XYZ file of C-alpha atoms in Angstrom:
183
model
C 5.493 -5.806 31.532
C 8.311 -6.434 28.762
C 9.399 -3.490 26.773
C 8.783 -5.636 23.585
C 5.084 -6.533 24.532
C 2.111 -5.590 22.275
C -1.289 -5.158 22.650
C -4.029 -6.220 20.010
C -6.273 -3.480 18.513
C -9.757 -4.026 17.622
C -8.774 -4.551 13.985
C -6.482 -7.273 14.761
C -3.362 -5.424 14.448
C -0.828 -5.312 17.304
C 0.685 -2.261 18.855
C 3.854 -2.093 20.860
C 3.105 -1.173 24.722
C 6.082 1.206 24.939
C 6.973 3.956 22.241
C 8.867 7.101 21.598
C 6.621 10.289 20.987
C 8.513 12.936 19.251
C 6.512 16.050 19.701
C 8.894 18.771 20.020
C 11.992 16.713 18.449
C 13.582 19.144 16.107
C 13.827 18.374 12.659
C 17.623 17.640 12.725
C 20.367 15.108 12.839
C 19.832 14.863 16.739
C 16.341 13.424 15.959
C 17.655 10.950 13.555
C 20.198 9.948 16.046
C 17.523 9.841 18.699
C 15.302 7.351 16.670
C 18.450 5.203 15.631
C 19.448 5.030 19.408
C 15.996 4.246 20.631
C 15.628 1.150 18.040
C 19.132 -0.115 19.557
C 17.628 0.150 22.910
C 14.366 -1.793 22.131
C 11.865 0.643 21.211
C 9.719 -0.209 18.395
C 6.712 2.290 18.260
C 7.493 5.839 17.003
C 4.773 8.467 17.383
C 5.235 11.645 15.003
C 2.779 13.882 13.084
C 2.760 16.053 10.089
C 2.381 19.286 12.456
C 5.675 17.966 14.284
C 7.712 18.667 11.093
C 10.032 15.687 11.858
C 8.861 12.939 9.752
C 11.798 12.953 7.525
C 14.146 12.644 10.491
C 12.174 9.861 12.005
C 12.218 8.022 8.630
C 15.855 8.402 8.301
C 16.499 7.143 11.851
C 14.517 3.926 11.111
C 16.259 3.569 7.930
C 19.917 4.113 9.468
C 19.068 1.517 12.226
C 19.153 -1.351 10.002
C 16.150 -3.078 11.456
C 13.409 -4.490 8.958
C 10.675 -2.161 8.424
C 8.200 -4.751 9.582
C 9.703 -4.731 13.186
C 8.906 -0.928 13.583
C 5.496 0.615 14.117
C 4.914 3.938 13.028
C 2.171 6.390 13.934
C 1.416 9.768 12.397
C -1.205 12.167 12.197
C -3.035 14.661 10.067
C -3.431 18.068 12.021
C -6.590 19.299 10.263
C -9.458 18.052 8.515
C -10.181 21.478 7.055
C -9.401 20.350 3.264
C -11.565 17.232 3.579
C -10.779 14.294 1.387
C -8.134 15.955 -0.928
C -6.133 17.393 2.048
C -6.079 13.775 3.827
C -4.850 12.179 0.638
C -1.974 14.743 0.240
C -1.006 14.550 3.928
C -0.799 10.738 3.981
C 0.996 10.797 0.552
C 3.516 13.256 1.997
C 3.910 11.468 5.231
C 4.854 8.137 3.375
C 7.186 9.998 1.233
C 8.797 11.896 4.367
C 9.001 8.792 6.463
C 10.126 6.692 3.501
C 7.877 3.607 4.083
C 5.415 1.853 1.934
C 2.599 1.947 4.606
C 1.795 3.571 7.914
C 0.882 1.426 10.902
C -1.443 4.027 12.667
C -2.849 6.938 11.157
C -4.884 9.327 13.415
C -6.828 12.592 13.113
C -4.896 14.792 15.341
C -8.101 16.661 16.686
C -11.495 17.044 15.777
C -10.965 20.203 13.954
C -11.505 21.816 10.592
C -14.839 20.887 9.723
C -14.769 17.682 7.786
C -13.757 15.217 10.359
C -16.067 12.373 9.096
C -15.068 12.981 5.442
C -11.310 12.628 6.533
C -12.038 9.510 8.793
C -13.707 7.961 5.861
C -10.662 8.637 3.777
C -8.378 7.193 6.089
C -10.219 3.787 6.121
C -10.313 4.050 2.215
C -6.661 4.206 2.443
C -6.506 1.325 5.089
C -8.516 -0.728 2.616
C -5.971 0.041 -0.083
C -3.112 -0.994 2.271
C -1.366 2.365 2.814
C -2.430 2.573 6.255
C -2.889 -0.553 8.557
C -4.946 0.968 11.315
C -7.150 3.986 11.717
C -7.423 6.136 14.888
C -8.106 9.495 16.503
C -6.532 11.887 18.932
C -7.880 14.282 21.399
C -11.402 13.164 20.540
C -14.299 13.848 23.170
C -17.170 11.868 23.921
C -19.430 13.598 21.669
C -16.817 13.071 18.794
C -16.624 9.355 19.409
C -20.411 9.010 19.632
C -21.020 10.483 16.150
C -18.576 7.835 14.811
C -20.568 5.006 16.533
C -23.971 6.335 15.717
C -23.217 6.785 11.930
C -22.240 3.077 11.905
C -18.598 3.700 10.861
C -16.026 1.489 12.105
C -14.602 2.579 15.591
C -11.158 4.120 15.745
C -8.767 1.672 17.096
C -7.271 4.240 19.244
C -8.089 7.562 20.899
C -4.733 8.962 21.820
C -5.067 11.471 24.771
C -3.121 12.937 27.345
C -3.405 11.045 30.481
C -1.387 10.972 33.554
C -1.965 11.416 37.295
C -2.769 15.258 36.936
C -4.942 14.794 33.984
C -7.026 11.659 34.496
C -10.038 12.481 31.993
C -12.000 9.733 33.836
C -15.186 10.212 31.479
C -13.299 9.814 28.196
C -11.351 6.924 29.686
C -14.733 5.031 30.793
C -16.232 5.340 27.110
C -13.010 4.407 25.449
C -12.825 1.228 27.691
C -16.470 0.699 26.954
C -15.983 0.931 23.182
C -12.761 -1.129 23.678
C -10.574 1.513 22.074
C -7.039 2.329 23.380
């Protein structure tokens, strides 16, 4: 596998196979340098979140790298769906401003919490139709959460980002994601 390989998502967009997750990267100049250095070493996917409080530094690192925006894939997330549509609109607007970008490549609902998950999910799809988001996905969703999306006739998320490694294999959710063709 090449480090610059990509995978085609079910919505037709492509996602790099390798990326840098920025959970626990502090909001300081070291994160800016980290992102810039990662780009110079071939990384093209950066995963952050409103909850990580480092979107600004990620955006700075991308800008300072000098690479065209179109060559970088940015993923971020809304932490809670508690405020419904209004909260999601505010979070996406804030993420766009903090990251200093015109669009977000992949926007995820961080977890199925807050009580307004479907409303938030629908709002992300509205923003996708407006070009503010390229792809819509979820994170930490279990089988029942994915089934609700499927059973209500909504577009499937292009990604269900979960913890997965030899000590946490989560075979049931992996099997359903493979069946749904989500990554």
